[in-house]
Tab-separated table of C-alpha atoms in Angstrom:
chain	number	residue	atom	x	y	z
Z	1	MET	CA	158.310	107.824	87.474
Z	2	ASP	CA	158.846	108.283	91.211
Z	3	GLU	CA	161.777	106.710	92.969
Z	4	ALA	CA	160.731	103.321	94.374
Z	5	SER	CA	162.313	101.117	97.015
Z	6	GLU	CA	164.415	98.325	95.546
Z	7	ASN	CA	162.737	95.899	97.959
Z	8	ILE	CA	159.334	96.117	99.556
Z	9	PRO	CA	159.961	97.158	103.184
Z	10	ALA	CA	159.015	94.527	105.745
Z	11	ARG	CA	157.152	97.126	107.795
Z	12	LEU	CA	154.286	98.939	106.106
Z	13	PRO	CA	152.953	102.232	107.502
Z	14	ASP	CA	150.669	101.598	110.472
Z	15	PRO	CA	147.804	103.826	111.701
Z	16	ALA	CA	149.284	104.396	115.168
Z	17	THR	CA	152.553	105.787	113.814
Z	18	ILE	CA	150.701	107.869	111.215
Z	19	GLU	CA	148.555	109.381	113.989
Z	20	ALA	CA	151.747	110.282	115.858
Z	21	VAL	CA	153.149	111.945	112.727
Z	22	LEU	CA	149.964	113.995	112.296
Z	23	ALA	CA	150.054	115.063	115.945
Z	24	ARG	CA	153.553	116.489	115.467
Z	25	LEU	CA	152.605	118.575	112.444
Z	26	SER	CA	151.916	122.208	113.169
Z	27	ALA	CA	148.498	123.688	112.467
Z	28	GLY	CA	148.337	124.951	108.899
Z	29	ALA	CA	150.787	122.363	107.539
Z	30	ASP	CA	150.165	121.622	103.865
Z	31	GLU	CA	150.437	118.479	101.736
Z	32	THR	CA	154.154	119.053	101.085
Z	33	ALA	CA	154.887	119.100	104.823
Z	34	LEU	CA	152.724	116.009	105.304
Z	35	ALA	CA	154.599	114.064	102.620
Z	36	ALA	CA	157.979	115.043	104.099
Z	37	ALA	CA	156.905	114.014	107.625
Z	38	LEU	CA	155.617	110.619	106.450
Z	39	THR	CA	158.795	109.978	104.451
Z	40	GLU	CA	160.882	110.741	107.539
Z	41	ALA	CA	158.746	108.512	109.771
Z	42	PHE	CA	158.836	105.493	107.452
Z	43	PRO	CA	162.346	104.827	106.084
Z	44	GLY	CA	162.278	103.229	102.650
Z	45	PHE	CA	159.098	105.030	101.586
Z	46	TYR	CA	159.029	108.187	99.476
Z	47	PHE	CA	155.665	109.857	99.978
Z	48	SER	CA	153.765	112.373	97.918
Z	49	ALA	CA	150.420	113.893	98.908
Z	50	VAL	CA	147.587	115.664	97.120
Z	51	GLY	CA	144.336	117.273	98.263
Z	52	LEU	CA	140.939	117.069	96.563
Z	53	ASP	CA	138.275	119.738	96.273
Z	54	ASP	CA	135.503	117.694	97.906
Z	55	GLN	CA	134.409	119.592	100.996
Z	56	TYR	CA	132.754	117.534	103.725
Z	57	TRP	CA	131.719	118.147	107.296
Z	58	ARG	CA	131.625	115.844	110.315
Z	59	ASP	CA	128.824	115.709	112.875
Z	60	THR	CA	131.357	115.896	115.718
Z	61	ARG	CA	130.303	119.210	117.240
Z	62	SER	CA	131.224	121.156	120.366
Z	63	VAL	CA	129.697	123.896	122.492
Z	64	ILE	CA	131.809	127.040	122.239
Z	65	GLY	CA	131.876	130.074	124.518
Z	66	ALA	CA	131.955	133.664	123.284
Z	67	ASP	CA	135.766	133.699	123.554
Z	68	GLY	CA	136.102	130.515	121.488
Z	69	THR	CA	136.698	128.246	124.470
Z	70	ARG	CA	135.514	124.698	123.914
Z	71	ILE	CA	133.056	123.874	126.723
Z	72	ALA	CA	131.802	120.373	125.952
Z	73	GLU	CA	130.765	117.941	123.255
Z	74	TYR	CA	127.503	119.227	121.795
Z	75	ARG	CA	125.132	116.254	121.940
Z	76	PRO	CA	125.672	115.032	125.556
Z	77	TRP	CA	125.794	118.667	126.741
Z	78	MET	CA	122.450	119.447	125.081
Z	79	GLU	CA	120.871	116.305	126.555
Z	80	ALA	CA	122.073	117.326	130.028
Z	81	GLU	CA	120.725	120.865	129.595
Z	82	LEU	CA	117.369	119.485	128.506
Z	83	ALA	CA	117.250	117.322	131.639
Z	84	LYS	CA	117.791	120.447	133.763
Z	85	ASP	CA	114.528	121.815	132.356
Z	86	ASN	CA	112.694	118.504	132.897
Z	87	ASP	CA	112.650	117.841	129.140
Z	88	ASP	CA	110.742	121.084	128.541
Z	89	ILE	CA	112.033	121.995	125.073
Z	90	GLY	CA	110.325	125.401	125.070
Z	91	ALA	CA	111.924	126.405	128.378
Z	92	LEU	CA	115.354	125.233	127.211
Z	93	TRP	CA	115.027	127.123	123.936
Z	94	THR	CA	113.978	130.338	125.727
Z	95	ARG	CA	116.951	130.065	128.093
Z	96	LEU	CA	119.608	129.213	125.508
Z	97	ARG	CA	118.620	131.659	122.776
Z	98	GLU	CA	119.533	134.514	125.120
Z	99	SER	CA	123.005	133.084	125.680
Z	100	ASN	CA	126.100	133.799	123.620
Z	101	LEU	CA	126.976	130.118	123.244
Z	102	GLN	CA	127.727	128.748	119.796
Z	103	ILE	CA	128.215	125.434	118.028
Z	104	SER	CA	131.509	124.449	116.411
Z	105	GLU	CA	131.822	121.998	113.536
Z	106	TRP	CA	134.667	120.390	111.613
Z	107	HIS	CA	134.915	120.952	107.846
Z	108	GLY	CA	137.547	119.396	105.628
Z	109	ASN	CA	138.762	118.157	102.267
Z	110	SER	CA	140.096	114.715	101.402
Z	111	VAL	CA	143.861	114.275	101.154
Z	112	TYR	CA	145.634	111.196	99.826
Z	113	ALA	CA	149.256	110.253	100.484
Z	114	PHE	CA	151.052	107.723	98.272
Z	115	ALA	CA	154.368	105.880	98.334
Z	116	PRO	CA	155.666	103.333	95.784
Z	117	THR	CA	156.722	99.866	96.953
Z	118	GLY	CA	157.727	98.381	93.608
Z	119	PRO	CA	157.602	98.872	89.829
Z	120	GLY	CA	154.085	97.542	89.135
Z	121	ALA	CA	150.973	99.657	88.762
Z	122	ALA	CA	149.536	98.346	92.057
Z	123	ASP	CA	152.823	98.463	93.962
Z	124	TYR	CA	152.149	101.380	96.287
Z	125	VAL	CA	150.681	102.391	99.619
Z	126	GLN	CA	147.733	104.774	99.848
Z	127	ILE	CA	146.778	106.683	103.003
Z	128	ARG	CA	143.461	108.517	103.134
Z	129	LEU	CA	143.263	111.615	105.316
Z	130	GLY	CA	141.330	114.817	105.733
Z	131	ARG	CA	142.637	118.357	106.154
Z	132	GLU	CA	140.146	119.973	108.510
Z	133	VAL	CA	139.340	123.182	110.334
Z	134	GLU	CA	137.054	123.706	113.297
Z	135	TRP	CA	134.861	126.778	112.976
Z	136	ARG	CA	132.039	128.611	114.730
Z	137	ALA	CA	129.105	127.249	112.759
Z	138	GLY	CA	126.178	129.030	114.398
Z	139	PRO	CA	124.249	129.847	117.608
Z	140	ILE	CA	123.539	127.126	120.141
Z	141	VAL	CA	119.850	127.105	119.159
Z	142	ASN	CA	117.869	128.546	116.281
Z	143	PRO	CA	117.154	132.086	117.496
Z	144	THR	CA	114.001	132.551	115.437
Z	145	TYR	CA	112.368	129.118	115.367
Z	146	ARG	CA	111.328	127.137	118.451
Z	147	PRO	CA	112.162	123.420	118.130
Z	148	TRP	CA	109.294	121.010	118.820
Z	149	GLY	CA	111.205	117.786	119.169
Z	150	LYS	CA	114.403	116.504	120.737
Z	151	ASN	CA	115.859	115.524	117.386
Z	152	GLU	CA	115.609	119.139	116.221
Z	153	LEU	CA	117.878	120.103	119.122
Z	154	LEU	CA	120.381	117.312	118.664
Z	155	ASP	CA	120.659	117.743	114.886
Z	156	PRO	CA	121.154	121.506	114.383
Z	157	SER	CA	119.635	122.074	110.952
Z	158	TRP	CA	120.004	125.865	111.243
Z	159	ILE	CA	123.743	125.617	110.620
Z	160	ALA	CA	124.784	126.867	107.161
Z	161	HIS	CA	127.649	124.570	106.191
Z	162	ASP	CA	128.826	126.842	103.375
Z	163	ASP	CA	129.048	129.994	105.490
Z	164	MET	CA	132.598	129.422	106.741
Z	165	SER	CA	135.077	132.312	106.717
Z	166	GLU	CA	138.579	132.874	108.092
Z	167	ASP	CA	137.343	134.948	111.048
Z	168	LYS	CA	135.206	132.003	112.236
Z	169	VAL	CA	138.037	129.453	112.317
Z	170	ILE	CA	138.855	128.169	115.806
Z	171	GLU	CA	141.474	125.543	115.039
Z	172	GLY	CA	143.343	124.184	112.043
Z	173	PRO	CA	143.863	123.280	109.344
Z	174	VAL	CA	144.982	119.956	110.813
Z	175	PHE	CA	145.302	116.527	109.228
Z	176	ARG	CA	143.136	113.639	110.413
Z	177	MET	CA	142.961	110.017	109.289
Z	178	LEU	CA	139.764	109.027	107.487
Z	179	GLY	CA	138.156	105.818	106.296
Z	180	ARG	CA	136.796	102.686	107.861
Z	181	ALA	CA	139.109	100.183	109.490
Z	182	GLY	CA	141.012	98.487	106.712
Z	183	SER	CA	140.534	101.265	104.173
Z	184	GLY	CA	142.484	104.198	105.645
Z	185	VAL	CA	145.944	102.694	105.066
Z	186	VAL	CA	146.141	100.247	102.171
Z	187	HIS	CA	148.923	98.444	100.361
Z	188	VAL	CA	147.173	98.243	97.003
Z	189	ARG	CA	148.850	95.083	95.723
Z	190	SER	CA	147.834	93.252	98.903
Z	191	PHE	CA	144.315	94.720	98.713
Z	192	LEU	CA	143.730	93.212	95.263
Z	193	THR	CA	144.274	89.670	96.575
Z	194	PRO	CA	141.042	89.481	98.622
Z	195	CYS	CA	139.190	91.284	95.802
Z	196	ALA	CA	139.994	88.388	93.466
Z	197	ARG	CA	139.511	85.700	96.103
Z	198	LEU	CA	136.063	86.916	97.223
Z	199	GLU	CA	134.844	87.218	93.636
Z	200	ARG	CA	136.051	83.684	92.950
Z	201	GLU	CA	134.340	82.349	96.093
Z	202	LYS	CA	131.054	84.087	95.248
Z	203	ARG	CA	131.019	82.574	91.780
Z	204	GLU	CA	132.048	79.141	92.984
Z	205	ALA	CA	129.139	79.187	95.445
Z	206	ARG	CA	126.824	79.604	92.448
Z	207	ARG	CA	128.287	76.657	90.525
Z	208	PRO	CA	125.236	74.353	90.923
Z	209	GLU	CA	122.953	77.167	89.734
Z	210	MET	CA	125.154	78.049	86.753
Z	211	GLU	CA	125.531	74.396	85.733
Z	212	ARG	CA	121.740	74.152	85.537
Z	213	ARG	CA	121.282	77.418	83.656
Z	214	VAL	CA	120.468	77.198	79.967
Z	215	VAL	CA	119.988	79.754	77.214
Z	216	ARG	CA	116.790	79.051	75.292
Z	217	GLU	CA	116.610	80.128	71.647
Z	218	VAL	CA	113.339	80.031	69.728
Z	219	THR	CA	113.515	80.042	65.930
Z	220	ARG	CA	111.281	78.945	63.064
Z	221	GLU	CA	112.989	75.571	63.139
Z	222	GLY	CA	112.122	75.053	66.766
Z	223	THR	CA	113.524	75.591	70.247
Z	224	THR	CA	117.066	74.848	71.270
Z	225	GLU	CA	118.629	74.972	74.730
Z	226	THR	CA	122.334	75.510	75.243
Z	227	PRO	CA	124.042	75.244	78.634
Z	228	PHE	CA	125.098	78.682	79.781
Z	229	LEU	CA	128.624	77.521	80.612
Z	230	GLU	CA	129.132	76.316	77.035
Z	231	LEU	CA	128.470	79.859	75.863
Z	232	VAL	CA	130.505	81.480	78.657
Z	233	PRO	CA	133.127	78.860	79.600
Z	234	ASP	CA	135.276	81.394	81.500
Z	235	TRP	CA	132.461	82.593	83.793
Z	236	PHE	CA	134.245	81.241	86.873
Z	237	ASP	CA	137.485	82.970	85.840
Z	238	TYR	CA	135.975	86.459	85.867
Z	239	MET	CA	138.458	89.133	86.954
Z	240	PRO	CA	137.006	91.795	89.277
Z	241	ARG	CA	137.006	95.319	87.873
Z	242	GLU	CA	139.474	96.394	90.583
Z	243	ASN	CA	142.075	93.865	89.461
Z	244	ARG	CA	141.318	94.546	85.804
Z	245	PHE	CA	141.903	98.261	86.364
Z	246	PHE	CA	145.533	97.649	87.335
Z	247	GLN	CA	146.150	94.900	84.795
Z	248	ASP	CA	144.963	97.176	82.000
Z	249	TRP	CA	147.150	99.997	83.329
Z	250	ASP	CA	150.222	97.749	83.371
Z	251	GLU	CA	149.526	96.598	79.803
Z	252	SER	CA	148.780	100.043	78.351
Z	253	SER	CA	150.806	103.110	77.432
Z	254	ALA	CA	149.791	104.577	80.799
Z	255	SER	CA	152.229	102.196	82.539
Z	256	ALA	CA	154.983	104.755	82.026
Z	257	GLU	CA	153.375	106.737	84.862
Z	258	ARG	CA	152.153	105.933	88.343
Z	259	VAL	CA	148.429	105.327	88.834
Z	260	TYR	CA	148.436	107.634	91.848
Z	261	ALA	CA	149.706	110.520	89.742
Z	262	HIS	CA	146.202	110.599	88.274
Z	263	TRP	CA	143.855	108.622	90.513
Z	264	ALA	CA	143.034	108.121	94.179
Z	265	LEU	CA	141.096	105.041	95.256
Z	266	ASP	CA	137.936	105.518	97.309
Z	267	ILE	CA	138.195	102.131	99.016
Z	268	TYR	CA	135.341	100.327	100.732
Z	269	ASP	CA	135.564	97.168	102.814
Z	270	TYR	CA	132.559	96.362	104.987
Z	271	ASP	CA	130.118	93.625	105.965
Z	272	ASP	CA	126.587	93.760	104.540
Z	273	LYS	CA	124.273	91.242	106.221
Z	274	GLY	CA	127.023	88.675	106.494
Z	275	THR	CA	128.495	89.335	103.053
Z	276	ARG	CA	131.816	91.107	102.725
Z	277	GLU	CA	131.773	93.930	100.199
Z	278	ILE	CA	135.196	95.072	99.039
Z	279	GLY	CA	136.411	97.253	96.190
Z	280	PHE	CA	137.086	100.843	95.215
Z	281	VAL	CA	135.875	103.709	93.073
Z	282	PRO	CA	138.686	105.575	91.235
Z	283	ARG	CA	138.645	109.300	91.912
Z	284	PRO	CA	140.429	111.576	89.414
Z	285	LEU	CA	142.985	113.937	90.916
Z	286	HIS	CA	142.910	116.326	87.954
Z	287	LEU	CA	139.669	117.310	86.263
Z	288	PRO	CA	139.499	119.429	83.093
Z	289	GLU	CA	138.568	123.029	83.819
Z	290	GLU	CA	135.788	122.997	81.207
Z	291	ARG	CA	133.082	120.395	80.696
Z	292	LEU	CA	132.876	118.674	77.324
Z	293	ILE	CA	129.520	119.675	75.797
Z	294	ALA	CA	128.606	118.357	72.363
Z	295	GLY	CA	126.132	121.018	71.267
Z	296	ASP	CA	126.008	121.266	67.466
Z	297	ALA	CA	129.694	120.441	67.020
Z	298	SER	CA	130.803	117.984	64.332
Z	299	VAL	CA	132.455	114.692	65.192
Z	300	HIS	CA	135.829	116.143	64.147
Z	301	ILE	CA	135.492	119.066	66.552
Z	302	LEU	CA	134.459	116.663	69.333
Z	303	MET	CA	137.567	114.549	68.707
Z	304	ASP	CA	139.718	117.665	68.934
Z	305	ARG	CA	138.080	118.446	72.278
Z	306	VAL	CA	138.559	114.986	73.760
Z	307	GLU	CA	142.180	114.923	72.623
Z	308	ALA	CA	142.630	118.250	74.400
Z	309	ILE	CA	141.386	116.566	77.585
Z	310	ASP	CA	143.940	113.780	77.079
Z	311	ARG	CA	146.692	116.370	76.878
Z	312	GLU	CA	145.392	118.182	79.966
Z	313	VAL	CA	145.179	115.098	82.208
Z	314	GLY	CA	148.361	113.627	80.684
Z	315	VAL	CA	147.052	110.135	79.827
Z	316	PRO	CA	146.037	108.734	76.412
Z	317	PHE	CA	142.295	108.049	76.272
Z	318	GLY	CA	141.978	109.912	79.559
Z	319	TRP	CA	138.765	111.621	78.430
Z	320	CYS	CA	136.890	108.304	78.733
Z	321	ALA	CA	137.998	107.595	82.294
Z	322	GLU	CA	137.370	111.181	83.356
Z	323	GLY	CA	133.898	111.044	81.833
Z	324	VAL	CA	133.001	107.822	83.651
Z	325	ALA	CA	134.285	109.183	86.962
Z	326	GLY	CA	132.376	112.424	86.481
Z	327	ALA	CA	129.155	110.614	85.638
Z	328	LEU	CA	129.402	108.410	88.712
Z	329	LYS	CA	130.199	111.366	90.949
Z	330	GLU	CA	127.211	113.337	89.683
Z	331	ASN	CA	124.888	110.304	89.898
Z	332	PRO	CA	125.527	108.287	93.092
Z	333	ASP	CA	122.617	105.945	92.304
Z	334	ARG	CA	124.361	104.953	89.086
Z	335	MET	CA	127.560	104.305	91.030
Z	336	ARG	CA	125.740	102.033	93.497
Z	337	GLN	CA	124.135	100.203	90.581
Z	338	THR	CA	127.525	99.759	88.947
Z	339	LYS	CA	128.862	98.191	92.141
Z	340	SER	CA	125.994	95.755	92.559
Z	341	THR	CA	125.168	94.666	88.996
Z	342	PRO	CA	126.716	91.255	88.158
Z	343	GLN	CA	128.229	91.940	84.760
Z	344	ALA	CA	128.525	88.321	83.720
Z	345	ASP	CA	124.832	87.668	84.208
Z	346	ALA	CA	123.908	90.348	81.683
């Protein structure tokens, strides 16, 4: 297990200082250099960092000259150019397609940095970042297709996001902080407190409803009604899945290792029509190289395969967690349903 501070430091990593650390890193710095820089900047913390293979791109684009010089931010520049032609999209397209101007775009992969703050499974800090490069993504306008609306100009659909190569890179790789406010830098133990409190408050608000709810059973002898809370007396004591995740880890054989050696937390914390939604989706840091396919294999062969996955990811019963994470990643609708379905009402 990683070395942990004997006492939780009074000062947790703050976004402003992290931004300053990232600004001092040289272009091309890797996760090892990032971890060393964060450890130096925050005495008492011992950081590690790992990158994920989850390429994304941001819609922050720039206008680039032929020599790679950044001229302006793409959207306001395009709106100003359109105004010069009195909002005549055809005239603008004819003028710009003869130019050598290009659009740049930022592509990246998620990176997570971790540092222990105590011996428990949830006693650590997680920082979510991206390692990004800016590249020449395509011509300033589609050279072969005339746009017919303003949105077609402002949202360049002719860019091929998977066509990046080393000769097109303008800047980077550089590290950048990601995540909404409140989810980019998280002390996990502290984060679990509002998870439990909000779940408790939501259930308490439904107390009058639940006290009236009955379960009706119809048999040959007649109909009986039983108060729901007699059947589920601990309904108000429900533990959110986020808190249960860490409790189960602490109480299992996995507790010999750090959670963040195997999982990153995709944390969300936002307001939805006046209701605060808070939680996380675990993201595996190490996926098996081969997918587990049943085919015509016997149950004994399948058990051999799943035990091989356990050995590969280094956690007993790891095949189950990896399978759930993979299913949610491949089916986002299922993940949203999992977040919103009240388990205790089932």
